[in-house]
Structure formats: C-alpha cells, structure tokens
CSV table of C-alpha atoms in Angstrom, one decimal:
chain,number,residue,atom,x,y,z
A,1,UNK,CA,-4.8,-25.8,13.7
A,2,UNK,CA,-7.4,-25.0,16.2
A,3,UNK,CA,-9.2,-22.7,13.5
A,4,UNK,CA,-8.7,-24.8,10.4
A,5,UNK,CA,-11.3,-22.6,8.4
A,6,UNK,CA,-9.5,-19.4,9.3
A,7,UNK,CA,-6.2,-20.9,7.9
A,8,UNK,CA,-7.9,-22.2,4.6
A,9,UNK,CA,-9.2,-18.6,4.2
A,10,UNK,CA,-6.0,-17.1,4.3
A,11,UNK,CA,-5.0,-19.4,1.7
A,12,UNK,CA,-7.9,-18.7,-0.6
A,13,UNK,CA,-7.3,-15.1,0.0
A,14,UNK,CA,-3.8,-15.2,-1.1
A,15,UNK,CA,-4.7,-17.4,-4.0
A,16,UNK,CA,-7.8,-15.6,-5.6
A,17,UNK,CA,-6.0,-12.4,-6.4
A,18,UNK,CA,-3.1,-14.2,-8.0
A,19,UNK,CA,-5.6,-16.3,-10.0
A,20,UNK,CA,-7.4,-13.3,-11.3
A,21,UNK,CA,-4.2,-11.6,-12.3
A,22,UNK,CA,-3.0,-14.9,-14.0
A,23,UNK,CA,-6.4,-15.0,-15.8
A,24,UNK,CA,-6.0,-11.4,-17.0
A,25,UNK,CA,-2.3,-11.7,-18.3
A,26,UNK,CA,-3.4,-14.9,-20.2
A,27,UNK,CA,-6.0,-12.7,-22.0
A,28,UNK,CA,-3.3,-10.4,-23.1
A,29,UNK,CA,-1.8,-13.2,-24.8
A,30,UNK,CA,1.6,-13.1,-23.1
A,31,UNK,CA,3.6,-16.3,-23.3
A,32,UNK,CA,1.2,-18.7,-21.6
A,33,UNK,CA,3.9,-21.1,-20.9
A,34,UNK,CA,5.5,-18.5,-18.6
A,35,UNK,CA,2.4,-16.8,-17.1
A,36,UNK,CA,0.6,-19.7,-15.8
A,37,UNK,CA,3.4,-21.5,-14.1
A,38,UNK,CA,4.5,-18.0,-12.7
A,39,UNK,CA,1.3,-17.3,-11.1
A,40,UNK,CA,0.9,-20.8,-9.6
A,41,UNK,CA,4.4,-20.3,-8.4
A,42,UNK,CA,3.6,-17.0,-6.8
A,43,UNK,CA,0.8,-18.5,-4.6
A,44,UNK,CA,3.4,-21.0,-3.4
A,45,UNK,CA,6.4,-18.9,-3.0
A,46,UNK,CA,4.4,-16.1,-1.4
A,47,UNK,CA,3.5,-18.4,1.4
A,48,UNK,CA,7.0,-19.7,1.9
A,49,UNK,CA,8.5,-16.4,2.2
A,50,UNK,CA,5.8,-14.7,3.9
A,51,UNK,CA,6.5,-13.6,7.7
A,52,UNK,CA,4.3,-12.3,10.4
A,53,UNK,CA,7.1,-10.8,12.5
A,54,UNK,CA,6.1,-7.2,12.0
A,55,UNK,CA,2.7,-7.6,13.5
A,56,UNK,CA,4.0,-9.9,16.3
A,57,UNK,CA,6.7,-7.5,17.4
A,58,UNK,CA,4.3,-4.5,17.1
A,59,UNK,CA,1.6,-6.3,19.2
A,60,UNK,CA,4.1,-7.1,21.9
A,61,UNK,CA,5.3,-3.5,22.0
A,62,UNK,CA,1.9,-2.1,22.0
A,63,UNK,CA,0.4,-4.3,24.8
A,64,UNK,CA,3.7,-4.4,26.9
A,65,UNK,CA,4.2,-8.2,26.8
A,66,UNK,CA,7.5,-7.8,25.1
A,67,UNK,CA,8.7,-6.8,28.8
A,68,UNK,CA,8.0,-10.3,29.9
A,69,UNK,CA,9.8,-11.7,27.0
A,70,UNK,CA,12.8,-9.5,27.6
A,71,UNK,CA,13.2,-11.0,31.1
A,72,UNK,CA,13.5,-14.4,29.9
A,73,UNK,CA,17.0,-16.1,29.4
A,74,UNK,CA,16.7,-16.2,25.6
A,75,UNK,CA,16.5,-13.8,22.6
A,76,UNK,CA,12.6,-12.8,22.1
A,77,UNK,CA,13.3,-13.1,18.5
A,78,UNK,CA,13.5,-16.9,18.8
A,79,UNK,CA,9.8,-16.8,19.9
A,80,UNK,CA,8.9,-14.6,16.9
A,81,UNK,CA,10.7,-17.0,14.5
A,82,UNK,CA,9.3,-20.0,16.1
A,83,UNK,CA,5.7,-18.6,15.6
A,84,UNK,CA,6.5,-17.7,12.1
A,85,UNK,CA,7.5,-21.2,11.2
A,86,UNK,CA,4.3,-22.4,12.9
A,87,UNK,CA,2.2,-20.1,10.8
A,88,UNK,CA,4.1,-21.0,7.7
A,89,UNK,CA,3.5,-24.8,8.3
A,90,UNK,CA,-0.2,-24.2,8.8
A,91,UNK,CA,-0.5,-22.3,5.6
A,92,UNK,CA,1.6,-24.6,3.5
A,93,UNK,CA,-0.4,-27.7,4.5
A,94,UNK,CA,-3.4,-25.9,2.5
A,95,UNK,CA,-1.3,-24.3,-0.3
A,96,UNK,CA,0.5,-27.2,-1.5
A,97,UNK,CA,-2.5,-29.4,-2.2
A,98,UNK,CA,-4.2,-26.2,-3.8
A,99,UNK,CA,-1.3,-25.6,-6.1
A,100,UNK,CA,-0.9,-29.1,-7.0
A,101,UNK,CA,-4.7,-29.5,-7.8
A,102,UNK,CA,-4.6,-26.3,-9.9
A,103,UNK,CA,-1.5,-27.6,-11.8
A,104,UNK,CA,-3.2,-30.9,-12.5
A,105,UNK,CA,-6.2,-29.2,-13.9
A,106,UNK,CA,-4.7,-26.4,-15.9
A,107,UNK,CA,-1.6,-28.5,-17.0
A,108,UNK,CA,0.6,-25.6,-18.1
A,109,UNK,CA,3.3,-26.5,-20.4
A,110,UNK,CA,6.7,-25.4,-18.8
A,111,UNK,CA,10.4,-25.8,-18.9
A,112,UNK,CA,10.9,-26.1,-15.1
A,113,UNK,CA,13.6,-28.5,-14.5
A,114,UNK,CA,15.2,-30.0,-11.2
A,115,UNK,CA,18.4,-28.0,-12.1
A,116,UNK,CA,16.5,-24.5,-12.1
A,117,UNK,CA,14.6,-25.7,-8.9
A,118,UNK,CA,17.8,-26.7,-7.2
A,119,UNK,CA,19.3,-23.0,-8.1
A,120,UNK,CA,16.2,-21.4,-6.8
A,121,UNK,CA,16.2,-23.1,-3.3
A,122,UNK,CA,18.8,-20.8,-1.8
A,123,UNK,CA,17.0,-17.8,-3.2
A,124,UNK,CA,13.9,-19.0,-1.5
A,125,UNK,CA,15.6,-19.2,1.8
A,126,UNK,CA,17.4,-16.0,1.6
A,127,UNK,CA,14.2,-14.4,0.5
A,128,UNK,CA,12.4,-15.5,3.6
A,129,UNK,CA,15.4,-14.4,5.6
A,130,UNK,CA,15.4,-10.8,3.9
A,131,UNK,CA,11.5,-10.6,4.4
A,132,UNK,CA,11.8,-11.6,8.0
A,133,UNK,CA,14.3,-9.1,9.0
A,134,UNK,CA,12.7,-6.4,6.8
A,135,UNK,CA,9.3,-7.0,8.6
A,136,UNK,CA,11.1,-7.2,12.2
A,137,UNK,CA,12.8,-3.8,11.5
A,138,UNK,CA,9.3,-2.3,10.7
A,139,UNK,CA,8.0,-3.9,13.8
A,140,UNK,CA,10.5,-2.1,15.8
A,141,UNK,CA,9.5,1.2,14.7
A,142,UNK,CA,6.3,0.6,16.6
A,143,UNK,CA,8.4,2.2,19.6
A,144,UNK,CA,8.2,5.5,17.6
A,145,UNK,CA,5.1,5.3,15.7
A,146,UNK,CA,2.7,3.6,18.1
A,147,UNK,CA,1.2,1.4,15.8
A,148,UNK,CA,2.5,-0.7,12.6
A,149,UNK,CA,-1.0,-0.9,10.9
A,150,UNK,CA,-0.1,2.1,8.6
A,151,UNK,CA,3.4,0.7,7.7
A,152,UNK,CA,2.0,-2.7,7.0
A,153,UNK,CA,-0.6,-1.3,4.7
A,154,UNK,CA,2.1,0.8,3.1
A,155,UNK,CA,4.1,-2.2,2.5
A,156,UNK,CA,1.2,-4.3,1.1
A,157,UNK,CA,0.6,-1.6,-1.5
A,158,UNK,CA,4.5,-1.4,-2.6
A,159,UNK,CA,4.7,-5.2,-2.6
A,160,UNK,CA,1.6,-5.5,-4.8
A,161,UNK,CA,3.6,-3.8,-7.7
A,162,UNK,CA,7.4,-4.4,-6.7
A,163,UNK,CA,7.2,-8.1,-5.8
A,164,UNK,CA,5.5,-9.0,-9.1
A,165,UNK,CA,2.2,-10.0,-7.8
A,166,UNK,CA,-0.1,-7.8,-10.0
A,167,UNK,CA,2.1,-7.5,-12.9
A,168,UNK,CA,4.7,-10.2,-13.9
A,169,UNK,CA,7.9,-8.5,-12.8
A,170,UNK,CA,9.5,-8.9,-16.3
A,171,UNK,CA,6.6,-7.1,-17.9
A,172,UNK,CA,6.8,-4.0,-15.9
A,173,UNK,CA,8.1,-1.0,-18.0
A,174,UNK,CA,11.9,-0.8,-17.8
A,175,UNK,CA,12.1,2.6,-16.3
A,176,UNK,CA,9.9,1.5,-13.4
A,177,UNK,CA,11.7,-1.7,-13.0
A,178,UNK,CA,15.1,0.2,-12.8
A,179,UNK,CA,13.7,1.9,-9.6
A,180,UNK,CA,12.0,-1.2,-8.1
A,181,UNK,CA,15.3,-3.2,-8.7
A,182,UNK,CA,16.7,-1.2,-5.7
A,183,UNK,CA,14.0,-2.6,-3.3
A,184,UNK,CA,14.3,-6.0,-1.9
A,185,UNK,CA,10.7,-7.1,-2.7
A,186,UNK,CA,11.5,-8.4,-6.2
A,187,UNK,CA,14.4,-10.7,-4.8
A,188,UNK,CA,11.9,-12.1,-2.1
A,189,UNK,CA,9.1,-13.1,-4.2
A,190,UNK,CA,9.7,-12.8,-8.1
A,191,UNK,CA,13.4,-13.9,-8.3
A,192,UNK,CA,13.1,-17.3,-7.1
A,193,UNK,CA,10.3,-17.8,-9.5
A,194,UNK,CA,12.3,-16.4,-12.3
A,195,UNK,CA,15.0,-18.7,-11.5
A,196,UNK,CA,12.7,-21.8,-11.5
A,197,UNK,CA,11.3,-20.7,-14.9
A,198,UNK,CA,14.7,-20.4,-16.3
A,199,UNK,CA,13.9,-16.8,-17.3
A,200,UNK,CA,17.4,-15.5,-16.2
A,201,UNK,CA,20.8,-15.4,-17.7
A,202,UNK,CA,23.9,-16.5,-15.7
A,203,UNK,CA,24.9,-13.0,-14.9
A,204,UNK,CA,21.4,-12.0,-13.8
A,205,UNK,CA,21.4,-15.0,-11.4
A,206,UNK,CA,24.6,-13.9,-9.9
A,207,UNK,CA,23.7,-10.4,-9.8
A,208,UNK,CA,20.3,-11.5,-8.0
A,209,UNK,CA,22.2,-13.5,-5.6
A,210,UNK,CA,24.5,-10.7,-4.8
A,211,UNK,CA,21.6,-8.3,-4.2
A,212,UNK,CA,19.9,-10.9,-1.9
A,213,UNK,CA,23.0,-11.4,0.0
A,214,UNK,CA,23.6,-7.8,0.5
A,215,UNK,CA,20.0,-6.9,1.5
A,216,UNK,CA,20.3,-9.8,4.2
A,217,UNK,CA,23.6,-8.3,5.6
A,218,UNK,CA,22.2,-4.8,5.6
A,219,UNK,CA,18.8,-5.8,7.2
A,220,UNK,CA,20.4,-8.0,9.9
A,221,UNK,CA,22.8,-5.2,10.9
A,222,UNK,CA,20.0,-2.7,10.9
A,223,UNK,CA,17.9,-5.0,13.0
A,224,UNK,CA,20.8,-5.4,15.7
A,225,UNK,CA,21.2,-1.5,15.7
A,226,UNK,CA,17.4,-0.8,15.8
A,227,UNK,CA,16.7,-3.3,18.5
A,228,UNK,CA,19.4,-1.7,20.8
A,229,UNK,CA,18.1,1.8,20.1
A,230,UNK,CA,14.5,1.0,20.3
A,231,UNK,CA,14.6,-0.8,23.7
A,232,UNK,CA,15.6,2.6,25.1
A,233,UNK,CA,12.3,3.9,24.0
A,234,UNK,CA,10.3,0.9,25.0
A,235,UNK,CA,7.9,1.4,28.1
A,236,UNK,CA,5.4,-1.1,29.2
A,237,UNK,CA,2.4,-0.6,31.5
A,238,UNK,CA,1.4,-3.1,34.0
A,239,UNK,CA,3.1,-6.5,34.5
B,1,UNK,CA,-35.8,4.8,9.1
B,2,UNK,CA,-35.4,8.1,11.2
B,3,UNK,CA,-34.1,6.1,14.1
B,4,UNK,CA,-31.7,4.4,11.7
B,5,UNK,CA,-30.4,7.7,10.5
B,6,UNK,CA,-29.9,9.1,13.9
B,7,UNK,CA,-27.9,6.0,14.9
B,8,UNK,CA,-25.9,6.0,11.9
B,9,UNK,CA,-24.8,9.7,12.3
B,10,UNK,CA,-24.3,9.0,16.0
B,11,UNK,CA,-21.9,6.2,15.3
B,12,UNK,CA,-20.3,8.1,12.4
B,13,UNK,CA,-19.3,10.8,14.9
B,14,UNK,CA,-18.0,8.4,17.5
B,15,UNK,CA,-16.0,6.6,15.0
B,16,UNK,CA,-14.6,9.8,13.6
B,17,UNK,CA,-13.5,10.9,17.2
B,18,UNK,CA,-11.8,7.6,17.8
B,19,UNK,CA,-9.9,7.8,14.5
B,20,UNK,CA,-9.0,11.5,14.9
B,21,UNK,CA,-7.0,10.4,18.0
B,22,UNK,CA,-4.4,8.9,15.8
B,23,UNK,CA,-4.2,11.3,13.1
B,24,UNK,CA,-1.0,10.1,11.5
B,25,UNK,CA,-2.4,6.6,11.3
B,26,UNK,CA,-5.7,7.9,9.7
B,27,UNK,CA,-3.6,10.0,7.2
B,28,UNK,CA,-1.5,6.9,6.2
B,29,UNK,CA,-4.5,4.6,6.0
B,30,UNK,CA,-6.3,6.9,3.7
B,31,UNK,CA,-3.4,7.5,1.5
B,32,UNK,CA,-2.9,3.6,1.2
B,33,UNK,CA,-6.6,3.2,0.4
B,34,UNK,CA,-6.0,5.8,-2.4
B,35,UNK,CA,-2.8,4.1,-3.4
B,36,UNK,CA,-4.6,0.7,-4.1
B,37,UNK,CA,-6.8,2.5,-6.6
B,38,UNK,CA,-3.8,4.2,-8.2
B,39,UNK,CA,-2.0,0.9,-8.5
B,40,UNK,CA,-5.0,-0.7,-10.2
B,41,UNK,CA,-5.0,2.3,-12.6
B,42,UNK,CA,-1.2,1.8,-13.2
B,43,UNK,CA,-1.9,-1.9,-13.7
B,44,UNK,CA,-4.5,-1.0,-16.5
B,45,UNK,CA,-2.1,1.3,-18.2
B,46,UNK,CA,0.6,-1.7,-18.4
B,47,UNK,CA,-2.1,-4.0,-19.5
B,48,UNK,CA,-3.1,-1.6,-22.4
B,49,UNK,CA,0.4,-1.3,-23.4
B,50,UNK,CA,0.2,-5.0,-24.7
B,51,UNK,CA,-3.3,-5.0,-26.0
B,52,UNK,CA,-5.9,-2.6,-27.3
B,53,UNK,CA,-9.1,-4.1,-25.8
B,54,UNK,CA,-10.3,-6.7,-23.3
B,55,UNK,CA,-13.5,-8.4,-24.7
B,56,UNK,CA,-14.4,-5.2,-26.5
B,57,UNK,CA,-13.8,-2.9,-23.7
B,58,UNK,CA,-11.1,-0.2,-24.3
B,59,UNK,CA,-8.8,1.3,-21.9
B,60,UNK,CA,-10.8,4.2,-20.7
B,61,UNK,CA,-13.8,2.0,-20.3
B,62,UNK,CA,-11.8,-0.5,-18.2
B,63,UNK,CA,-10.4,2.4,-16.0
B,64,UNK,CA,-13.9,3.4,-15.5
B,65,UNK,CA,-14.7,0.0,-14.4
B,66,UNK,CA,-11.8,0.2,-11.9
B,67,UNK,CA,-12.9,3.4,-10.2
B,68,UNK,CA,-16.5,2.4,-10.2
B,69,UNK,CA,-15.7,-0.8,-8.4
B,70,UNK,CA,-13.5,1.4,-6.0
B,71,UNK,CA,-16.4,3.6,-5.4
B,72,UNK,CA,-18.7,0.7,-4.6
B,73,UNK,CA,-16.2,-1.0,-2.4
B,74,UNK,CA,-15.8,2.3,-0.6
B,75,UNK,CA,-19.4,2.5,0.1
B,76,UNK,CA,-19.3,-1.2,1.2
B,77,UNK,CA,-16.2,-1.0,3.4
B,78,UNK,CA,-17.0,2.4,5.0
B,79,UNK,CA,-20.0,1.6,7.0
B,80,UNK,CA,-21.6,-1.6,6.3
B,81,UNK,CA,-18.9,-4.1,6.5
B,82,UNK,CA,-16.4,-3.3,9.3
B,83,UNK,CA,-18.9,-4.3,12.1
B,84,UNK,CA,-20.1,-7.3,10.3
B,85,UNK,CA,-16.6,-8.6,9.8
B,86,UNK,CA,-16.1,-8.5,13.5
B,87,UNK,CA,-19.2,-10.7,14.2
B,88,UNK,CA,-17.0,-13.7,14.9
B,89,UNK,CA,-15.0,-11.8,17.5
B,90,UNK,CA,-18.2,-10.7,19.1
B,91,UNK,CA,-19.5,-14.3,19.3
B,92,UNK,CA,-16.4,-15.6,20.6
B,93,UNK,CA,-16.0,-12.8,23.4
B,94,UNK,CA,-19.8,-12.7,24.1
B,95,UNK,CA,-20.1,-9.0,23.4
B,96,UNK,CA,-22.7,-9.8,20.7
B,97,UNK,CA,-25.2,-9.8,23.8
B,98,UNK,CA,-24.7,-6.1,24.1
B,99,UNK,CA,-26.2,-5.7,20.7
B,100,UNK,CA,-29.0,-8.2,21.1
B,101,UNK,CA,-30.2,-6.6,24.3
B,102,UNK,CA,-30.7,-3.3,22.7
B,103,UNK,CA,-34.1,-2.1,21.6
B,104,UNK,CA,-33.0,-1.8,18.1
B,105,UNK,CA,-32.3,-4.4,15.4
B,106,UNK,CA,-29.1,-6.2,16.3
B,107,UNK,CA,-28.2,-6.4,12.6
B,108,UNK,CA,-28.5,-2.7,12.0
B,109,UNK,CA,-26.5,-2.0,15.1
B,110,UNK,CA,-23.9,-4.7,14.0
B,111,UNK,CA,-23.7,-3.1,10.6
B,112,UNK,CA,-23.3,0.6,11.3
B,113,UNK,CA,-21.6,0.8,14.7
B,114,UNK,CA,-18.0,0.4,13.3
B,115,UNK,CA,-17.2,2.7,10.4
B,116,UNK,CA,-13.9,3.1,8.5
B,117,UNK,CA,-13.1,6.8,8.2
B,118,UNK,CA,-10.1,6.3,5.8
B,119,UNK,CA,-12.4,4.6,3.4
B,120,UNK,CA,-14.8,7.5,3.2
B,121,UNK,CA,-12.0,9.4,1.9
B,122,UNK,CA,-11.3,6.8,-0.7
B,123,UNK,CA,-15.2,6.9,-1.6
B,124,UNK,CA,-15.1,10.7,-2.1
B,125,UNK,CA,-12.0,10.4,-4.3
B,126,UNK,CA,-13.4,7.5,-6.5
B,127,UNK,CA,-16.5,9.4,-7.0
B,128,UNK,CA,-14.6,12.5,-8.3
B,129,UNK,CA,-12.6,10.1,-10.6
B,130,UNK,CA,-15.8,8.5,-12.0
B,131,UNK,CA,-17.1,12.1,-12.7
B,132,UNK,CA,-13.8,13.1,-14.3
B,133,UNK,CA,-13.4,10.1,-16.3
B,134,UNK,CA,-17.1,10.1,-17.5
B,135,UNK,CA,-16.7,13.7,-18.7
B,136,UNK,CA,-13.4,13.0,-20.4
B,137,UNK,CA,-15.0,10.1,-22.3
B,138,UNK,CA,-17.7,12.5,-23.6
B,139,UNK,CA,-20.7,10.5,-22.4
B,140,UNK,CA,-24.0,12.4,-22.5
B,141,UNK,CA,-25.1,12.5,-18.8
B,142,UNK,CA,-28.6,12.9,-18.2
B,143,UNK,CA,-30.7,12.9,-14.9
B,144,UNK,CA,-32.1,9.5,-15.9
B,145,UNK,CA,-28.7,8.1,-16.4
B,146,UNK,CA,-27.4,9.4,-13.4
B,147,UNK,CA,-30.3,8.2,-11.3
B,148,UNK,CA,-30.0,4.8,-12.8
B,149,UNK,CA,-26.3,4.7,-12.1
B,150,UNK,CA,-26.9,5.7,-8.5
B,151,UNK,CA,-29.7,3.2,-7.9
B,152,UNK,CA,-27.7,0.4,-9.4
B,153,UNK,CA,-24.6,1.1,-7.5
B,154,UNK,CA,-26.4,1.5,-4.2
B,155,UNK,CA,-28.6,-1.6,-4.7
B,156,UNK,CA,-25.6,-3.6,-6.0
B,157,UNK,CA,-23.6,-2.6,-2.9
B,158,UNK,CA,-26.6,-3.7,-0.8
B,159,UNK,CA,-26.9,-6.9,-2.5
B,160,UNK,CA,-23.0,-7.6,-1.9
B,161,UNK,CA,-23.5,-6.8,1.8
B,162,UNK,CA,-26.3,-9.2,2.0
B,163,UNK,CA,-24.1,-12.0,0.4
B,164,UNK,CA,-21.3,-11.2,2.7
B,165,UNK,CA,-23.5,-10.9,5.7
B,166,UNK,CA,-24.7,-14.5,4.9
B,167,UNK,CA,-21.0,-15.6,4.9
B,168,UNK,CA,-20.2,-13.8,8.1
B,169,UNK,CA,-23.3,-15.3,9.9
B,170,UNK,CA,-21.6,-18.7,9.3
B,171,UNK,CA,-19.6,-17.6,12.4
B,172,UNK,CA,-22.4,-18.8,14.7
B,173,UNK,CA,-21.2,-22.3,13.8
B,174,UNK,CA,-17.7,-22.0,12.3
B,175,UNK,CA,-16.4,-19.7,15.2
B,176,UNK,CA,-13.2,-18.0,13.8
B,177,UNK,CA,-13.9,-16.2,10.6
B,178,UNK,CA,-11.6,-13.2,11.7
B,179,UNK,CA,-10.0,-12.8,8.2
B,180,UNK,CA,-13.2,-13.3,6.2
B,181,UNK,CA,-13.0,-9.5,5.3
B,182,UNK,CA,-9.8,-10.2,3.2
B,183,UNK,CA,-11.6,-13.0,1.3
B,184,UNK,CA,-14.6,-10.8,0.6
B,185,UNK,CA,-12.2,-8.1,-0.9
B,186,UNK,CA,-10.5,-10.7,-3.0
B,187,UNK,CA,-13.9,-11.9,-4.5
B,188,UNK,CA,-14.7,-8.6,-5.6
B,189,UNK,CA,-11.2,-8.2,-7.6
B,190,UNK,CA,-13.2,-9.7,-10.6
B,191,UNK,CA,-15.4,-6.8,-10.9
B,192,UNK,CA,-12.5,-4.7,-12.2
B,193,UNK,CA,-12.6,-6.6,-15.4
B,194,UNK,CA,-15.2,-6.9,-18.1
B,195,UNK,CA,-17.5,-9.7,-17.4
B,196,UNK,CA,-17.4,-10.8,-21.0
B,197,UNK,CA,-13.7,-11.6,-20.7
B,198,UNK,CA,-14.7,-14.5,-18.2
B,199,UNK,CA,-15.7,-18.0,-19.3
B,200,UNK,CA,-19.6,-18.5,-18.7
B,201,UNK,CA,-19.1,-20.8,-15.8
B,202,UNK,CA,-16.6,-18.5,-14.0
B,203,UNK,CA,-18.9,-15.5,-14.8
B,204,UNK,CA,-22.0,-17.2,-13.2
B,205,UNK,CA,-20.0,-17.8,-10.0
B,206,UNK,CA,-17.8,-14.9,-9.6
B,207,UNK,CA,-20.1,-12.4,-11.1
B,208,UNK,CA,-23.7,-13.5,-10.3
B,209,UNK,CA,-23.5,-15.9,-7.4
B,210,UNK,CA,-21.4,-13.1,-5.5
B,211,UNK,CA,-23.2,-10.3,-7.5
B,212,UNK,CA,-20.1,-8.1,-8.2
B,213,UNK,CA,-21.5,-7.3,-11.7
B,214,UNK,CA,-23.9,-4.9,-10.2
B,215,UNK,CA,-21.1,-2.7,-8.5
B,216,UNK,CA,-18.9,-2.1,-11.7
B,217,UNK,CA,-19.9,-3.6,-15.0
B,218,UNK,CA,-23.7,-2.6,-15.0
B,219,UNK,CA,-23.3,0.9,-13.7
B,220,UNK,CA,-20.6,1.6,-16.3
B,221,UNK,CA,-22.7,0.1,-19.1
B,222,UNK,CA,-25.6,2.6,-17.9
B,223,UNK,CA,-23.1,5.5,-18.1
B,224,UNK,CA,-22.0,4.4,-21.5
B,225,UNK,CA,-25.5,3.3,-23.1
B,226,UNK,CA,-28.0,4.7,-21.0
B,227,UNK,CA,-30.5,2.9,-18.5
B,228,UNK,CA,-31.0,-0.7,-19.1
B,229,UNK,CA,-34.4,-1.9,-17.8
B,230,UNK,CA,-33.7,-5.5,-17.5
B,231,UNK,CA,-30.6,-4.6,-15.5
B,232,UNK,CA,-32.5,-2.3,-13.1
B,233,UNK,CA,-35.1,-5.0,-12.7
B,234,UNK,CA,-32.6,-7.7,-12.0
B,235,UNK,CA,-30.5,-5.5,-9.5
B,236,UNK,CA,-33.9,-4.7,-7.6
B,237,UNK,CA,-34.7,-8.4,-7.5
B,238,UNK,CA,-31.5,-9.4,-6.4
B,239,UNK,CA,-31.3,-6.8,-3.7
B,240,UNK,CA,-34.8,-7.9,-2.4
B,241,UNK,CA,-34.2,-11.7,-2.6
B,242,UNK,CA,-30.5,-11.5,-1.0
B,243,UNK,CA,-31.9,-9.2,1.8
B,244,UNK,CA,-34.8,-11.7,2.6
B,245,UNK,CA,-32.6,-14.8,2.7
B,246,UNK,CA,-29.8,-13.0,4.7
B,247,UNK,CA,-32.4,-11.9,7.3
B,248,UNK,CA,-34.0,-15.4,7.6
B,249,UNK,CA,-30.5,-16.8,8.0
B,250,UNK,CA,-29.6,-14.2,10.6
B,251,UNK,CA,-32.7,-15.2,12.6
B,252,UNK,CA,-32.0,-18.8,12.2
B,253,UNK,CA,-28.4,-18.3,13.3
B,254,UNK,CA,-29.5,-16.3,16.4
B,255,UNK,CA,-31.8,-19.3,17.5
B,256,UNK,CA,-28.6,-21.4,17.7
B,257,UNK,CA,-26.5,-18.8,19.5
B,258,UNK,CA,-25.4,-19.4,23.2
B,259,UNK,CA,-23.5,-16.6,24.7
B,260,UNK,CA,-19.9,-17.3,25.8
B,261,UNK,CA,-20.3,-14.5,28.6
B,262,UNK,CA,-22.4,-11.6,29.4
C-alpha cells in the first residue's frame, strides 16, 4: 500500500483492454445480456485468480536470494504464496469498487443468481490454485533458461486468446476451441464466469470441474518433481 | 540534430550488444511481439465472422488499422518510450542525476538511451504487412499519399510520445510509476478500431485527448482516400502543442527535483 497509485494503475491496466473488448463485442450485436456481465466479470475474476509466483521465483533464482530462503526452517513456497495473497488483496481493494461502479452505471440485464455464484466459487478457488502452480512451474524453469521474461510474455499471448479475454470463449470457432480446451487457461478464467452466467449445462459443469481437478493434480505433482530436480541446477553467487 | 543522431546510433549499438548477449530471450521476445499482432488479426477474423462492417469499415480496412497501429506502436516502443518509462526508477534511485549533469538535453538522453531491439523487428514486420495489405486492397499509391502517410504516422507517434512523457513526468511527485508502460499500451488499444464506432464523448477522450487517432485511423484514411489537408494541419498542430506543453512541464518538474543520491 506504500505505492497506491501503482496499484491503481495495475487495476486500470487490466480493466481498459477488457472494457475495449466489451465495447467491440457489444457492437457486433452479440447477446448483450451475456457480453457485458462477462467482461465485467473477467475484470474481477482475472484479479482473483491472478498470480505473481513465476516472477517471484524467477527473481529469487536469478539474484540468488533463494539460497537464503532454502536455509530457513519452512518451505520457501509459503513466502511466495503469502506475497501473492498480499498483492491480490491490494488489487482487489481497487477492482471491487471499480467493477461495482461500472455495474451500477451500465446496469446490465443478467440472469446471475446466488445458486450460480455458489457453484462458481469452488471453480474460482481451484482456478487460482491451477494458475499458481502453473506459474510456479514456469518460474522454476529459470534454473535452466536463465530468465522467465520470455516465458511470461509467451503465456500472456496464449492467455489473451485461450482464457477468453480478447474473445468470449464461447464465441471462438469450435475447431480452435477444441484445441484450447486441452489447456488450463479457459478453466482458470473463463469457466468460473460461464458458471456464474449460467451458460453451461450440467454435464459441462461436471466436465469442467473434472478438468480443473485433473490439472490441479498434474501441476502439483509436476511442481514437486521440478522443485526437486531444479534445485540440483540452482547456484547462487555471494551470500 | 547531428549530435542527436550520433547519440541515437551510439545507443542503438550499445542496446543491440546488450540484447544480443541473451539471444534466446531476444528471439522469444521478438516472436511474442509479432504474436500479439497475429492475435489481433485473428481477433478481427473472428469479429468479421459475425458482422460485415464496423461503423462502415470493412474487414480489410480494419486489418489495415490493426497493422498500422502496430507499426506506430513499434516506432514508439522501440526507442522513445523504454527510457521514459524508467524515469520513476531513475528518480527513486538518483540515477537521473547522471543524465542531468551531461552536456546534452536530459530529455533526449532519457528518451533514446534505452531501446527495445525486439520491437524493432515488430516494426519492420508491421511495415511489410501495411505494404502487403495496401497492395492487396488495390489502393492507388502516389508519392504524395506515401509522404502524407509517413508524416502523419511520425508526427502522430511524436504527439503520443509527448502525452505519455507528460504522464511519466508526474513521477517527480508520485514516485512509483513503474507500471505506467502497461497503461500507455492499454490506452492505445482503442486505435485498432474505427473512431466512428465510439460514442462522441468516448472518442473525444480516448482518441483526441490521448491522440491515438493519428497513429492508425488518419494514416489509413490517407491511404484509402488520399491526403487530407485538415488532418495534416491538425497533426502538425497537435505535435507542436504537445511538445511545447511536455517540455514546459518537464522544466517545471526539474525545478522540484531533489536527488535521492549521487
């Protein structure tokens, strides 16, 4: 909170592209009762499921401060997780009022109900978990690549499409969607929203949760394996 | 001017040598810069699967808007903005003093000392795409049209640079603006869409106050319809006024600067 303006700018930076996309898809004449709540929801869900673990782990490996953390009597990932939660709280303090104000101004008609929201909450939590471990695995690759900047930018580009930011996920052509369905991004960001908006059938809900659960397991196991293997390649200069 | 060019090419060489030390990173970053443009083109393909036009602009015209904006942003982000966006860090660490004590304009040094090599590649590819799309659309390309296009793009980029420079100069008071580059990028997203698609008030703020209209819509209209004198006049005026205001604000901000360390 020392630099509040920086935090506010992150919020605006996340909101402006979504609002532009919302505006454009509204022009297209798509179902407005779905598009506007979808993009207002994207602004919120993105911040809830966002993680900074890749950058945190990559920086600690690059500057060697991971060595000090490894000497401590607790897993270094607790520190990474705690920082993540701190960042998240900071961003949400700005995002929630912003989305509320936009909702009150635009007044979208929607069929969101408490039932749908209740069904979506576990998906949001699992989505964050998947995103956290996905990014953490990418961060550990710094032991081999030297820098996570390129990976981070690659992921940004993939997320732009696969997460349903630029194009609402259900509007992506079926052939492309079939490929993107394999990736976890849709389940991190778009799936909770689709649940909240009541856009999915019961079978799709069950399927989506199964995929989320599977990705969680795979990524956690991969993280345990990678952290053991990558520590053998880790070297720090100085103290 | 000669000194500025010598400095520019000197910094270009230094930055290139620095980036070439991490070749894999440079290649990945360059590819990712290109991928964003490809993604936006894919986006327009999907968009036009649902509609025939946006505010009278057809698919190829919107695609030309997208690549023209990419070209302009490439020019802006290759060598003007990287250093300016680090102004707040320089102020916090005191390394701005190193620029202020040099016998050259500190603003010039700040603007050209850091350059993004991967963005140069994006700029070149965007330029090729502009040429290809323009030929494909069968526009008649005269020297006057090309000159007008070039002048508007360059002055449009310069105007945008001045506006973003003013925003970054607030770092003298606001201290931590390390992420303002992302905000600058976001504000130019609207330039990819026809200005007529936006409501008048939104257009006034997003396209004229932050003059993104001159980096895409106006240059594309010149390619389509020929030079528009009023637009040329307006872009020259905008570039001049924005430069004067940004320079005055910079001088005012420097008077309030106290170094963190030297």
